[in-house]
mmCIF file of C-alpha atoms in Angstrom:
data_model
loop_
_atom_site.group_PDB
_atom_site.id
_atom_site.type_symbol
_atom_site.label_atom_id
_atom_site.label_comp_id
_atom_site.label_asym_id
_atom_site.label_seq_id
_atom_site.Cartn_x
_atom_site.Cartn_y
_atom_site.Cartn_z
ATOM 1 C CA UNK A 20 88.014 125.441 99.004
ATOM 2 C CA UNK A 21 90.379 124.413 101.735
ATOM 3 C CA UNK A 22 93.523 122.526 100.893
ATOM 4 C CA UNK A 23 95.882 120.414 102.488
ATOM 5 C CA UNK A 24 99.261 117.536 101.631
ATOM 6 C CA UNK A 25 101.311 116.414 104.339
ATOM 7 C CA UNK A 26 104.056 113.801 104.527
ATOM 8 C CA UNK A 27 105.947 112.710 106.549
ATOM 9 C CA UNK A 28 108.492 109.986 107.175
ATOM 10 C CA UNK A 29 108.091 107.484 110.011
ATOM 11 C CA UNK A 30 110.004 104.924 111.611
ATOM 12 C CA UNK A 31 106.813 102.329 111.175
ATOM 13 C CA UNK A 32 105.755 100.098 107.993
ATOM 14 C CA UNK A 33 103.320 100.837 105.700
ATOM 15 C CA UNK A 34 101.178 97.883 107.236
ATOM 16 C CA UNK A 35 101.348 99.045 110.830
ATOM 17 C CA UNK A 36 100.428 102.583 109.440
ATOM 18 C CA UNK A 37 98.049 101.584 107.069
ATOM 19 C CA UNK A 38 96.063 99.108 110.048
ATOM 20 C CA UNK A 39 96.119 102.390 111.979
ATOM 21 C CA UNK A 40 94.531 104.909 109.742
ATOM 22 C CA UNK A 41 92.209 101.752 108.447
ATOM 23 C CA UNK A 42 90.626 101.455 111.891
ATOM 24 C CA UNK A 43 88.057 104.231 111.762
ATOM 25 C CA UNK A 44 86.529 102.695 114.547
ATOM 26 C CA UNK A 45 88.817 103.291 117.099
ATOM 27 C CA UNK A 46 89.078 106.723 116.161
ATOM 28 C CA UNK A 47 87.428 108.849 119.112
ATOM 29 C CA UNK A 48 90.193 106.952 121.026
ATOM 30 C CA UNK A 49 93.347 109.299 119.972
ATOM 31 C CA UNK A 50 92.158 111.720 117.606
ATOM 32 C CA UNK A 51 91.446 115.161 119.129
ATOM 33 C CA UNK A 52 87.368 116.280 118.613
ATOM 34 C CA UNK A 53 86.265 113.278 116.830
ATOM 35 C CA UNK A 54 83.554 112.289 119.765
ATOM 36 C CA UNK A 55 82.187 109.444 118.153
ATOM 37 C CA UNK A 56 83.385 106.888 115.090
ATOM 38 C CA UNK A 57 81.196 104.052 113.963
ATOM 39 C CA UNK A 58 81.901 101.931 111.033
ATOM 40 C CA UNK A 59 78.200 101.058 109.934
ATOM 41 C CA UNK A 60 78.868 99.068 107.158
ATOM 42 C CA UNK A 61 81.587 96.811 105.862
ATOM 43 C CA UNK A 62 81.393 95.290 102.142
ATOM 44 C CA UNK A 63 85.261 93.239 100.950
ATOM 45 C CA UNK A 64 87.117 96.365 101.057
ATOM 46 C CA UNK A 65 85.094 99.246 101.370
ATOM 47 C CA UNK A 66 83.585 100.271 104.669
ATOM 48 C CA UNK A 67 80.632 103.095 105.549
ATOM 49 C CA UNK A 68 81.702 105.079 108.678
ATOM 50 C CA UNK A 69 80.443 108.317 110.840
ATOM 51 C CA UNK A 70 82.191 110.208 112.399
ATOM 52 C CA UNK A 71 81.174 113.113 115.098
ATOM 53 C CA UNK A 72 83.469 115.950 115.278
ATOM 54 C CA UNK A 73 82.932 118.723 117.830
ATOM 55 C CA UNK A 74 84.763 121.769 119.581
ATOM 56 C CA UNK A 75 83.057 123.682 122.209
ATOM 57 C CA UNK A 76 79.808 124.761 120.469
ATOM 58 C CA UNK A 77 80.129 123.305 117.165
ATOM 59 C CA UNK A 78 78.853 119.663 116.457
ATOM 60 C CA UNK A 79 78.696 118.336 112.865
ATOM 61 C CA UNK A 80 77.984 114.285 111.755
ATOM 62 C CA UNK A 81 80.117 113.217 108.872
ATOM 63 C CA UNK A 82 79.152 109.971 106.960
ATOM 64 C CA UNK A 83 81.711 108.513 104.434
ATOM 65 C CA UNK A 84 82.710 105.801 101.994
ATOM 66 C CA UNK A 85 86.321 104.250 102.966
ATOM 67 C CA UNK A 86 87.821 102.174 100.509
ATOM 68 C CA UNK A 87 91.213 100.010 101.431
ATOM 69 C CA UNK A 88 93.981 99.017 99.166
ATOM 70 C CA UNK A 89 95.679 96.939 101.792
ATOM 71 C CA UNK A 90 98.787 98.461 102.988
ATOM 72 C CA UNK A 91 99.352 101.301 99.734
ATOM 73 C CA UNK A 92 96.267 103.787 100.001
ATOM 74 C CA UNK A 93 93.248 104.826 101.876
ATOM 75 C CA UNK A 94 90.314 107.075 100.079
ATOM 76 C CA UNK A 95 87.615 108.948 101.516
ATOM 77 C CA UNK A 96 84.477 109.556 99.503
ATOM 78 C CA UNK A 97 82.203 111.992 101.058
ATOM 79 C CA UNK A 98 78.707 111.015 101.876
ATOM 80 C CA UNK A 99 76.835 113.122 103.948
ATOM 81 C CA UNK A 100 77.090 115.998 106.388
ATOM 82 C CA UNK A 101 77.895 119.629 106.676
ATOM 83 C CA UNK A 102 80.350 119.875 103.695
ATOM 84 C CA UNK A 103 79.703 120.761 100.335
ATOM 85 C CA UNK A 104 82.480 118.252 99.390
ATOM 86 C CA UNK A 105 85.307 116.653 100.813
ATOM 87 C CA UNK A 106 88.117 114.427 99.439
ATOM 88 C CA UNK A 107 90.776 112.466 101.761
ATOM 89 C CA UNK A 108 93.488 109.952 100.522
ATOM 90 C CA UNK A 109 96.259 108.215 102.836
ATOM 91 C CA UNK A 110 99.265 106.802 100.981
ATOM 92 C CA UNK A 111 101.723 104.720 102.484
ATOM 93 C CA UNK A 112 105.221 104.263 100.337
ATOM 94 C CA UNK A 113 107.526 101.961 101.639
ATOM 95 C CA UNK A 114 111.217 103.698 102.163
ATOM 96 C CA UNK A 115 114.047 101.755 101.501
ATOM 97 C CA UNK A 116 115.600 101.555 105.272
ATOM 98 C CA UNK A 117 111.583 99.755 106.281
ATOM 99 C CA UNK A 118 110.100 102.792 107.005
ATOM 100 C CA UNK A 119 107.221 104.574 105.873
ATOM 101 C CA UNK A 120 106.273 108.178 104.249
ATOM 102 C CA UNK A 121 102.671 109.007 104.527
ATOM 103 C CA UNK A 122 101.190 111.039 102.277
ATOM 104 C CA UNK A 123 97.956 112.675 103.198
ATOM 105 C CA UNK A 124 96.042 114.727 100.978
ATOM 106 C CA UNK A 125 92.680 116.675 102.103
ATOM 107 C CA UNK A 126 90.474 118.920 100.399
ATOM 108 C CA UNK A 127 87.066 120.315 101.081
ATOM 109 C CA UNK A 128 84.664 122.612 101.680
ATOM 110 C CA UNK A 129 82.012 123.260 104.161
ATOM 111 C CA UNK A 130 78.074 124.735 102.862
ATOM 112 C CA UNK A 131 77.830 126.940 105.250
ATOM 113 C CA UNK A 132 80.308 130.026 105.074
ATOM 114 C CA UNK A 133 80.543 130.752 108.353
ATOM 115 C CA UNK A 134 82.056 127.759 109.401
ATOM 116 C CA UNK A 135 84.044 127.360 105.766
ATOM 117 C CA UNK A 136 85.632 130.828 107.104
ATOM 118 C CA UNK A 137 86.344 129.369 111.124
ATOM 119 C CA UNK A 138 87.946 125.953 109.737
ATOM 120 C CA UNK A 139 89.919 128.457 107.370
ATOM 121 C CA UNK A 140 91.501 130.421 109.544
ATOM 122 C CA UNK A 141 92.645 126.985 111.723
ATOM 123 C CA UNK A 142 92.757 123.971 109.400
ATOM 124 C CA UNK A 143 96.073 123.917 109.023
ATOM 125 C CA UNK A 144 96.818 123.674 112.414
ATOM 126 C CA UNK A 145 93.936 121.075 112.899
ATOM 127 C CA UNK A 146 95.422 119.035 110.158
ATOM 128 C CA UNK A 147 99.060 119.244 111.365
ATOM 129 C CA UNK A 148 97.453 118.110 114.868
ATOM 130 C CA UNK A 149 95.353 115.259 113.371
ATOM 131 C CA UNK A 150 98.389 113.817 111.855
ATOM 132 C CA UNK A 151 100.680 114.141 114.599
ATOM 133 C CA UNK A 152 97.730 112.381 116.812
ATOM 134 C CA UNK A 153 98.242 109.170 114.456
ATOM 135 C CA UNK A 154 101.950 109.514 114.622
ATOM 136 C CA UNK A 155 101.769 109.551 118.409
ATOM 137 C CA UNK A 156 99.083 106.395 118.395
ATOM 138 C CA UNK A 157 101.220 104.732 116.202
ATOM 139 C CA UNK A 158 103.806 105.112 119.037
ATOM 140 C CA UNK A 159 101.474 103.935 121.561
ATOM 141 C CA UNK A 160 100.662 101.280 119.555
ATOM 142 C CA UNK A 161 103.962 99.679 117.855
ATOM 143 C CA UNK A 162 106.956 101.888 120.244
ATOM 144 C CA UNK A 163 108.234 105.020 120.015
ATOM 145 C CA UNK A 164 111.263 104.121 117.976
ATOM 146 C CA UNK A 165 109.032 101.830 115.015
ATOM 147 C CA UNK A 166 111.545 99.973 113.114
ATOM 148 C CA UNK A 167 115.183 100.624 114.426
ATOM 149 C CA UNK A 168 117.034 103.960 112.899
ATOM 150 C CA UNK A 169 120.173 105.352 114.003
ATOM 151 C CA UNK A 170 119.325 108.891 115.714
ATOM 152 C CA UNK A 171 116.897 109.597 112.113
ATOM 153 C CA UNK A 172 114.184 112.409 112.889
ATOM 154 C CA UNK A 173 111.197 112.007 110.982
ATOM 155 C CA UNK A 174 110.823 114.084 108.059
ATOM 156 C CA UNK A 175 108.017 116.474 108.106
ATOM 157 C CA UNK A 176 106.924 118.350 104.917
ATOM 158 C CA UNK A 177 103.708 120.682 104.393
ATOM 159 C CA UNK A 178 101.686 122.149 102.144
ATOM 160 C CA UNK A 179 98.913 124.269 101.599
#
């Protein structure tokens, strides 16, 4: 079992960040090894998506269940793929001064041990990378300042 929470205070709102992690499809556009992202399905609120993630050698198809409550929370339901199980949730709580904290929450493991033992030994990294690869899109995507805060560094906060 692999663990991970990160949050982290940004200078955007909850909708921008919430439209940003809600558009699987885009994806393979910013986020480091994810080589493909398809949303296959929509129905209201839920969506069925698969991803392709790959590094160097290693190639594995995810398929998951999204489901969106508009601008508060993202989950992740695990379908199919390489993993034994997986669990994902996105929060978005709105700070007082506009901005956001995200709080994101992952937990899985993989069937085979091999690779459960290769993600081990970098998944923190990976996940502190994925994250920042949002943060940066949502830079791209809305300015690097978000919402306007005097000289205010985003707050980062981990755990394992």
């Amino acid at each position: 079992m692999t663990r991970h929470i990160e949050k982290r205070n940004l200078p955007y709102t909850p909708e921008q960040l919430f439209t940003l992690v809600a558009e699987v499809d885009k994806y393979s556009e910013f986020l480091p090894w994810c080589l493909s992202s398809v949303i296959k399905k929509r129905e209201g609120n839920t969506f069925y998506a698969d991803l392709v993630i790959g590094y160097k050698v290693v190639r594995e198809k995810f398929g998951s269940k999204v489901v969106l409550m508009p601008n508060e929370r993202i989950d992740v339901e695990y379908l199919s793929g390489p993993m034994k199980y997986l669990t994902n949730q996105w929060k978005f709580i709105r700070e007082q001064d506009g901005s956001c904290t995200i709080d994101f929450y992952v937990d899985f493991e993989f069937k085979n041990r091999f690779l459960q033992s290769l993600m081990g030994a970098f998944f923190n990294e990976l996940v502190r990378r994925m994250v920042s690869a949002f943060e940066e899109r949502a830079g791209q995507l809305y300015g690097k300042n978000g919402i306007k805060r005097s000289g205010q560094v985003p707050d980062v906060q981990s755990e394992t």
